[in-house]
Short mmCIF file of C-alpha atoms in Angstrom, two decimals:
data_model
loop_
_atom_site.label_atom_id
_atom_site.label_comp_id
_atom_site.label_asym_id
_atom_site.label_seq_id
_atom_site.Cartn_x
_atom_site.Cartn_y
_atom_site.Cartn_z
CA UNK H 1 98.62 172.93 141.46
CA UNK H 2 95.69 174.79 139.94
CA UNK H 3 97.45 178.15 140.24
CA UNK H 4 100.63 176.90 138.70
CA UNK H 5 98.96 175.15 135.81
CA UNK H 6 95.67 176.88 134.93
CA UNK H 7 95.33 174.94 131.68
CA UNK H 8 95.26 171.57 133.46
CA UNK H 9 91.76 172.08 134.80
CA UNK H 10 90.41 173.02 131.40
CA UNK H 11 91.98 169.95 129.78
CA UNK H 12 90.54 167.64 132.39
CA UNK H 13 87.08 169.05 131.84
CA UNK H 14 87.35 168.39 128.14
CA UNK H 15 88.69 164.89 128.54
CA UNK H 16 86.28 163.61 131.19
CA UNK H 17 83.00 162.10 129.98
CA UNK H 18 79.74 163.92 130.30
CA UNK H 19 78.05 163.51 133.69
CA UNK H 20 81.36 163.19 135.62
CA UNK H 21 82.20 166.40 137.51
CA UNK H 22 85.51 167.51 138.86
CA UNK H 23 84.13 167.36 142.38
CA UNK H 24 83.86 163.58 142.16
CA UNK H 25 87.44 163.11 140.99
CA UNK H 26 90.57 162.99 143.00
CA UNK H 27 93.71 163.99 141.13
CA UNK H 28 97.07 162.92 142.46
CA UNK H 29 99.97 164.65 140.82
CA UNK H 30 103.66 164.24 141.20
CA UNK H 31 106.50 166.30 140.00
CA UNK H 32 108.01 166.00 136.60
CA UNK H 33 111.03 164.36 138.11
CA UNK H 34 108.93 161.51 139.51
CA UNK H 35 108.91 158.15 137.80
CA UNK H 36 105.22 157.55 138.52
CA UNK H 37 102.46 158.61 136.22
CA UNK H 38 99.43 160.61 137.20
CA UNK H 39 96.40 158.55 138.30
CA UNK H 40 92.82 159.70 138.01
CA UNK H 41 90.45 157.95 140.39
CA UNK H 42 86.80 158.46 139.47
CA UNK H 43 84.08 157.78 141.95
CA UNK H 44 80.49 156.83 141.33
CA UNK H 45 78.42 159.41 139.50
CA UNK H 46 75.91 161.04 141.83
CA UNK H 47 74.38 163.51 139.43
CA UNK H 48 71.18 163.35 137.45
CA UNK H 49 70.69 160.14 135.51
CA UNK H 50 70.97 160.14 131.75
CA UNK H 51 67.73 160.13 129.77
CA UNK H 52 66.53 156.63 128.80
CA UNK H 53 67.24 155.40 125.31
CA UNK H 54 64.29 154.99 122.94
CA UNK H 55 63.00 151.43 122.46
CA UNK H 56 63.44 151.62 118.69
CA UNK H 57 66.60 153.01 117.18
CA UNK H 58 67.03 153.88 113.51
CA UNK H 59 70.72 153.57 112.70
CA UNK H 60 72.16 155.48 109.84
CA UNK H 61 73.00 153.91 106.48
CA UNK H 62 76.71 153.83 107.31
CA UNK H 63 76.05 152.04 110.61
CA UNK H 64 73.72 149.56 108.92
CA UNK H 65 76.33 148.70 106.30
CA UNK H 66 78.92 148.18 109.04
CA UNK H 67 76.58 145.85 110.92
CA UNK H 68 75.93 143.89 107.73
CA UNK H 69 79.66 143.52 107.13
CA UNK H 70 80.20 142.39 110.69
CA UNK H 71 77.43 139.80 110.33
CA UNK H 72 79.01 138.43 107.13
CA UNK H 73 82.44 138.07 108.77
CA UNK H 74 81.41 135.03 110.77
CA UNK H 75 82.74 131.48 110.82
CA UNK H 76 80.37 128.69 111.80
CA UNK H 77 82.43 125.90 113.36
CA UNK H 78 81.36 122.29 113.74
CA UNK H 79 79.71 123.01 117.12
CA UNK H 80 77.34 125.53 115.60
CA UNK H 81 78.72 128.61 117.51
CA UNK H 82 79.62 131.71 115.58
CA UNK H 83 82.87 133.59 116.10
CA UNK H 84 83.88 137.01 114.82
CA UNK H 85 86.73 137.25 112.34
CA UNK H 86 88.41 140.08 110.54
CA UNK H 87 87.03 139.19 107.13
CA UNK H 88 86.21 136.39 104.70
CA UNK H 89 83.18 134.32 103.64
CA UNK H 90 81.08 132.01 105.79
CA UNK H 91 82.74 128.58 106.02
CA UNK H 92 81.13 125.38 107.25
CA UNK H 93 83.77 123.28 108.94
CA UNK H 94 81.84 120.01 108.40
CA UNK H 95 81.98 120.41 104.62
CA UNK H 96 85.76 120.75 104.43
CA UNK H 97 87.17 117.62 102.78
CA UNK H 98 90.59 116.77 101.52
CA UNK H 99 90.52 115.00 98.13
CA UNK H 100 94.03 113.67 98.64
CA UNK H 101 93.03 111.99 101.89
CA UNK H 102 89.94 110.45 100.24
CA UNK H 103 92.06 109.00 97.43
CA UNK H 104 94.58 107.71 99.92
CA UNK H 105 91.81 106.00 101.86
CA UNK H 106 90.45 104.38 98.67
CA UNK H 107 93.92 103.11 97.77
CA UNK H 108 94.35 101.74 101.27
CA UNK H 109 91.03 99.85 101.13
CA UNK H 110 91.80 98.50 97.66
CA UNK H 111 95.26 97.33 98.74
CA UNK H 112 93.87 95.62 101.82
CA UNK H 113 91.14 93.89 99.81
CA UNK H 114 93.65 92.77 97.15
CA UNK H 115 95.98 91.39 99.80
CA UNK H 116 93.20 89.39 101.47
CA UNK H 117 91.96 87.96 98.14
CA UNK H 118 95.48 87.07 96.98
CA UNK H 119 96.16 85.31 100.26
CA UNK H 120 92.90 83.38 99.91
CA UNK H 121 93.72 82.27 96.34
CA UNK H 122 97.21 81.11 97.33
CA UNK H 123 95.82 79.24 100.33
CA UNK H 124 93.28 77.44 98.13
CA UNK H 125 95.92 76.45 95.56
CA UNK H 126 98.21 75.14 98.31
CA UNK H 127 95.34 73.19 99.83
CA UNK H 128 95.47 75.05 103.14
CA UNK H 129 92.45 77.31 102.86
CA UNK H 130 88.78 76.35 102.68
CA UNK H 131 86.47 77.55 99.94
CA UNK H 132 82.71 77.82 99.62
CA UNK H 133 81.33 75.47 96.95
CA UNK H 134 77.83 75.31 95.47
CA UNK H 135 77.93 71.86 93.90
CA UNK H 136 74.85 72.26 91.70
CA UNK H 137 75.85 75.70 90.41
CA UNK H 138 79.48 74.68 89.85
CA UNK H 139 78.33 71.67 87.78
CA UNK H 140 76.16 73.90 85.57
CA UNK H 141 79.05 76.31 85.04
CA UNK H 142 81.40 73.46 84.04
CA UNK H 143 78.84 72.16 81.54
CA UNK H 144 78.43 75.63 80.07
CA UNK H 145 82.17 76.09 79.58
CA UNK H 146 82.49 72.65 77.99
CA UNK H 147 79.57 73.32 75.64
CA UNK H 148 81.08 76.66 74.67
CA UNK H 149 84.25 74.92 73.50
CA UNK H 150 82.23 72.41 71.46
CA UNK H 151 80.08 75.13 69.90
CA UNK H 152 83.23 77.07 68.98
CA UNK H 153 84.54 73.96 67.22
CA UNK H 154 81.29 73.60 65.24
CA UNK H 155 81.50 77.29 64.38
CA UNK H 156 85.05 76.92 63.01
CA UNK H 157 84.08 73.89 60.91
CA UNK H 158 81.00 75.63 59.53
CA UNK H 159 83.13 78.65 58.57
CA UNK H 160 85.59 76.32 56.81
CA UNK H 161 82.71 74.67 54.94
CA UNK H 162 81.38 78.08 53.91
CA UNK H 163 84.80 79.14 52.58
CA UNK H 164 85.23 75.93 50.60
CA UNK H 165 81.68 76.08 49.23
CA UNK H 166 82.21 79.68 48.15
CA UNK H 167 85.34 78.67 46.24
CA UNK H 168 83.50 75.74 44.63
CA UNK H 169 80.56 77.94 43.59
CA UNK H 170 82.96 80.48 42.13
CA UNK H 171 84.73 77.73 40.16
CA UNK H 172 81.43 76.29 38.91
CA UNK H 173 80.30 79.69 37.73
CA UNK H 174 83.54 80.22 35.80
CA UNK H 175 83.31 76.70 34.36
CA UNK H 176 79.75 77.33 33.23
CA UNK H 177 80.80 80.53 31.45
CA UNK H 178 83.63 78.67 29.71
CA UNK H 179 81.27 75.91 28.52
CA UNK H 180 78.78 78.48 27.26
CA UNK H 181 81.50 80.27 25.31
CA UNK H 182 82.66 77.01 23.70
CA UNK H 183 79.12 76.01 22.79
CA UNK H 184 78.90 79.14 20.65
CA UNK H 185 82.25 78.62 18.96
CA UNK H 186 82.13 74.85 18.45
CA UNK H 187 79.20 74.01 16.21
CA UNK H 188 79.88 70.27 16.24
CA UNK H 189 79.80 70.21 20.10
CA UNK H 190 77.24 72.93 20.56
CA UNK H 191 74.71 70.78 22.43
CA UNK H 192 77.25 69.01 24.65
CA UNK H 193 78.90 72.23 25.75
CA UNK H 194 75.49 73.77 26.26
CA UNK H 195 74.29 70.95 28.55
CA UNK H 196 77.39 71.25 30.75
CA UNK H 197 77.10 75.02 30.85
CA UNK H 198 73.50 74.82 32.09
CA UNK H 199 74.41 72.17 34.68
CA UNK H 200 77.29 74.16 36.13
CA UNK H 201 75.24 77.32 36.26
CA UNK H 202 72.43 75.50 38.06
CA UNK H 203 74.88 73.99 40.53
CA UNK H 204 76.38 77.43 41.14
CA UNK H 205 72.91 78.88 41.76
CA UNK H 206 71.99 76.11 44.20
CA UNK H 207 75.39 76.49 45.83
CA UNK H 208 74.72 80.19 46.41
CA UNK H 209 71.41 79.27 48.03
CA UNK H 210 73.10 76.72 50.27
CA UNK H 211 75.84 79.24 51.04
CA UNK H 212 73.20 81.70 52.25
CA UNK H 213 71.72 79.08 54.58
CA UNK H 214 75.14 78.12 55.98
CA UNK H 215 76.12 81.77 56.55
CA UNK H 216 72.84 82.35 58.37
CA UNK H 217 73.59 79.31 60.54
CA UNK H 218 77.10 80.65 61.26
CA UNK H 219 75.80 84.11 62.22
CA UNK H 220 73.23 82.71 64.64
CA UNK H 221 75.66 80.30 66.32
CA UNK H 222 78.29 83.06 66.53
CA UNK H 223 75.80 85.32 68.31
CA UNK H 224 74.92 82.53 70.72
CA UNK H 225 78.54 81.64 71.51
CA UNK H 226 80.34 84.98 71.49
CA UNK H 227 77.59 87.21 72.87
CA UNK H 228 74.94 85.32 74.83
CA UNK H 229 77.15 82.66 76.39
CA UNK H 230 80.04 85.08 76.82
CA UNK H 231 77.79 87.52 78.69
CA UNK H 232 76.77 84.72 81.06
CA UNK H 233 80.41 83.75 81.60
CA UNK H 234 81.24 87.37 82.48
CA UNK H 235 78.62 87.16 85.23
CA UNK H 236 80.18 83.86 86.31
CA UNK H 237 83.57 85.60 86.63
CA UNK H 238 82.02 88.29 88.81
CA UNK H 239 80.42 85.57 90.91
CA UNK H 240 83.76 83.82 91.36
CA UNK H 241 85.43 87.10 92.41
CA UNK H 242 82.65 87.69 94.93
CA UNK H 243 83.13 84.14 96.24
CA UNK H 244 86.87 84.70 96.76
CA UNK H 245 86.22 87.96 98.64
CA UNK H 246 83.55 86.27 100.75
CA UNK H 247 85.88 83.41 101.70
CA UNK H 248 88.77 85.82 102.39
CA UNK H 249 86.76 87.90 104.86
CA UNK H 250 85.18 84.76 106.32
CA UNK H 251 88.65 83.36 107.03
CA UNK H 252 89.73 86.67 108.52
CA UNK H 253 86.72 86.70 110.87
CA UNK H 254 87.31 83.10 111.91
CA UNK H 255 90.92 83.86 112.80
CA UNK H 256 89.89 86.86 114.92
CA UNK H 257 87.23 84.82 116.73
CA UNK H 258 89.83 82.21 117.64
CA UNK H 259 92.04 84.85 119.30
CA UNK H 260 91.58 86.63 122.63
CA UNK H 261 88.73 89.06 123.24
CA UNK H 262 89.78 92.29 124.91
CA UNK H 263 89.39 96.02 124.48
CA UNK H 264 91.81 96.03 121.55
CA UNK H 265 90.41 93.06 119.61
CA UNK H 266 86.66 93.65 120.07
CA UNK H 267 86.53 96.68 117.69
CA UNK H 268 88.49 94.69 115.09
CA UNK H 269 86.09 91.74 115.44
CA UNK H 270 83.09 94.02 115.09
CA UNK H 271 84.53 95.68 111.97
CA UNK H 272 85.44 92.29 110.49
CA UNK H 273 81.91 91.04 111.15
CA UNK H 274 80.49 94.05 109.33
CA UNK H 275 82.75 93.52 106.30
CA UNK H 276 81.99 89.81 106.25
CA UNK H 277 78.25 90.46 106.22
CA UNK H 278 78.58 92.95 103.36
CA UNK H 279 80.58 90.50 101.21
CA UNK H 280 78.19 87.68 102.08
CA UNK H 281 75.27 89.72 100.73
CA UNK H 282 77.25 90.46 97.57
CA UNK H 283 78.11 86.78 97.14
CA UNK H 284 74.48 85.69 97.60
CA UNK H 285 73.32 88.28 95.06
CA UNK H 286 75.87 87.19 92.44
CA UNK H 287 75.03 83.52 92.97
CA UNK H 288 71.35 84.30 92.41
CA UNK H 289 72.18 86.30 89.26
CA UNK H 290 74.24 83.43 87.82
CA UNK H 291 71.46 80.92 88.50
CA UNK H 292 68.90 83.10 86.70
CA UNK H 293 71.19 83.74 83.71
CA UNK H 294 72.00 80.05 83.36
CA UNK H 295 68.31 79.21 83.32
CA UNK H 296 67.45 81.76 80.64
CA UNK H 297 70.53 80.84 78.64
CA UNK H 298 69.52 77.20 78.53
CA UNK H 299 66.05 78.08 77.27
CA UNK H 300 67.42 80.46 74.64
CA UNK H 301 70.11 78.00 73.55
CA UNK H 302 67.61 75.18 72.96
CA UNK H 303 65.34 77.44 70.95
CA UNK H 304 68.09 78.92 68.78
CA UNK H 305 69.96 75.69 68.12
CA UNK H 306 66.74 73.79 67.32
CA UNK H 307 65.87 76.20 64.51
CA UNK H 308 69.42 76.44 63.19
CA UNK H 309 69.99 72.68 63.14
CA UNK H 310 66.71 72.12 61.27
CA UNK H 311 67.74 74.78 58.74
CA UNK H 312 71.21 73.31 58.27
CA UNK H 313 69.88 69.78 57.79
CA UNK H 314 67.12 70.66 55.34
CA UNK H 315 69.39 72.90 53.25
CA UNK H 316 72.20 70.34 52.98
CA UNK H 317 69.78 67.50 52.20
CA UNK H 318 67.95 69.48 49.50
CA UNK H 319 71.20 70.64 47.89
CA UNK H 320 72.79 67.23 47.52
CA UNK H 321 69.46 65.69 46.48
CA UNK H 322 69.28 68.25 43.71
CA UNK H 323 65.90 69.46 44.94
CA UNK H 324 66.06 73.12 44.05
CA UNK H 325 62.47 73.85 45.01
CA UNK H 326 62.88 72.39 48.52
CA UNK H 327 66.12 74.32 48.96
CA UNK H 328 64.44 77.61 48.11
CA UNK H 329 61.50 76.71 50.33
CA UNK H 330 63.86 76.15 53.26
CA UNK H 331 65.27 79.65 52.92
CA UNK H 332 61.78 81.14 52.75
CA UNK H 333 60.82 79.23 55.88
CA UNK H 334 63.61 80.92 57.86
CA UNK H 335 63.18 84.31 56.13
CA UNK H 336 66.63 84.28 54.54
CA UNK H 337 67.15 86.71 51.67
CA UNK H 338 69.96 86.06 49.21
CA UNK H 339 72.01 88.85 47.74
CA UNK H 340 71.89 88.86 43.96
CA UNK H 341 75.44 88.70 42.48
CA UNK H 342 76.51 91.99 40.92
CA UNK H 343 73.66 93.97 42.49
CA UNK H 344 74.41 96.39 45.29
CA UNK H 345 72.27 96.45 48.37
CA UNK H 346 69.45 99.05 48.32
CA UNK H 347 70.01 102.24 50.26
CA UNK H 348 68.10 102.98 53.42
CA UNK H 349 65.94 105.49 51.52
CA UNK H 350 64.93 102.85 48.97
CA UNK H 351 64.09 100.40 51.75
CA UNK H 352 61.71 102.95 53.25
#
């Protein structure tokens, strides 16, 4: 074989790794017409061992950049093991979230909660379901709603009185101007027209003072009814919603406890118990908030209405008694400033 193909030995020497001699190899060759390929069987190397590698190696810049790229092409899965990939940034599998799935889960929870609450409301209206009732708190809420309706009626009547008084004061002022004009043009009735002109002008002035007191009364009662009481009633609505949710999940838990207990129902019972406890805490918190707001509202209502009712009484009594000094004193007592007719309000710079 070697004599026929002298180049074969040279090629084998070039292709074999360093340290592997031809004496340790056994070459089996077949003719070109054979279907089998040549097989090179290499035995164990018996020559001199290779020199030991140094303990510290200084790779080249190209090798260092390749190692850095290989280290960056890693994926850290949930288990914490790193796997080699062809390329791409480092990805933490635990942080991958699907926004669509989160929204779908929120919609599912909302639909389930709405269904339970609707079923509870229908059951209560049909007289089949039980509801949690705090008798003392419910009585206070009913009184508050009834008082709100009565205060709204007083507010409407006071606004009507203010409108009518404004029209009367406007008419008296015009009548006073007409009398004053006639007193100048009618010499024979100069004194009579003059007396009536002064009277109407005085009544118009006192009416403006009374109008200021009534408008102040209306503003204070309007704040009490449409802001303070309304804010408390909004908390009451939240409390009632929390009560319906609490009863709905309580009924759901009671129905599960009445059924069988097996491997399929125990996880459902445990989850229902957890949801029931969460809604119970919410219901207790809202009930406590309503109780506190009702207490502070009652104190504020008594204080505000006491001052406003005293103002309204003293102003009306002084006006119809013709006591102008007492009427003006009443406005000073409650720090009410009247706007002078025909004079614009001062700017914020002038007030400074």
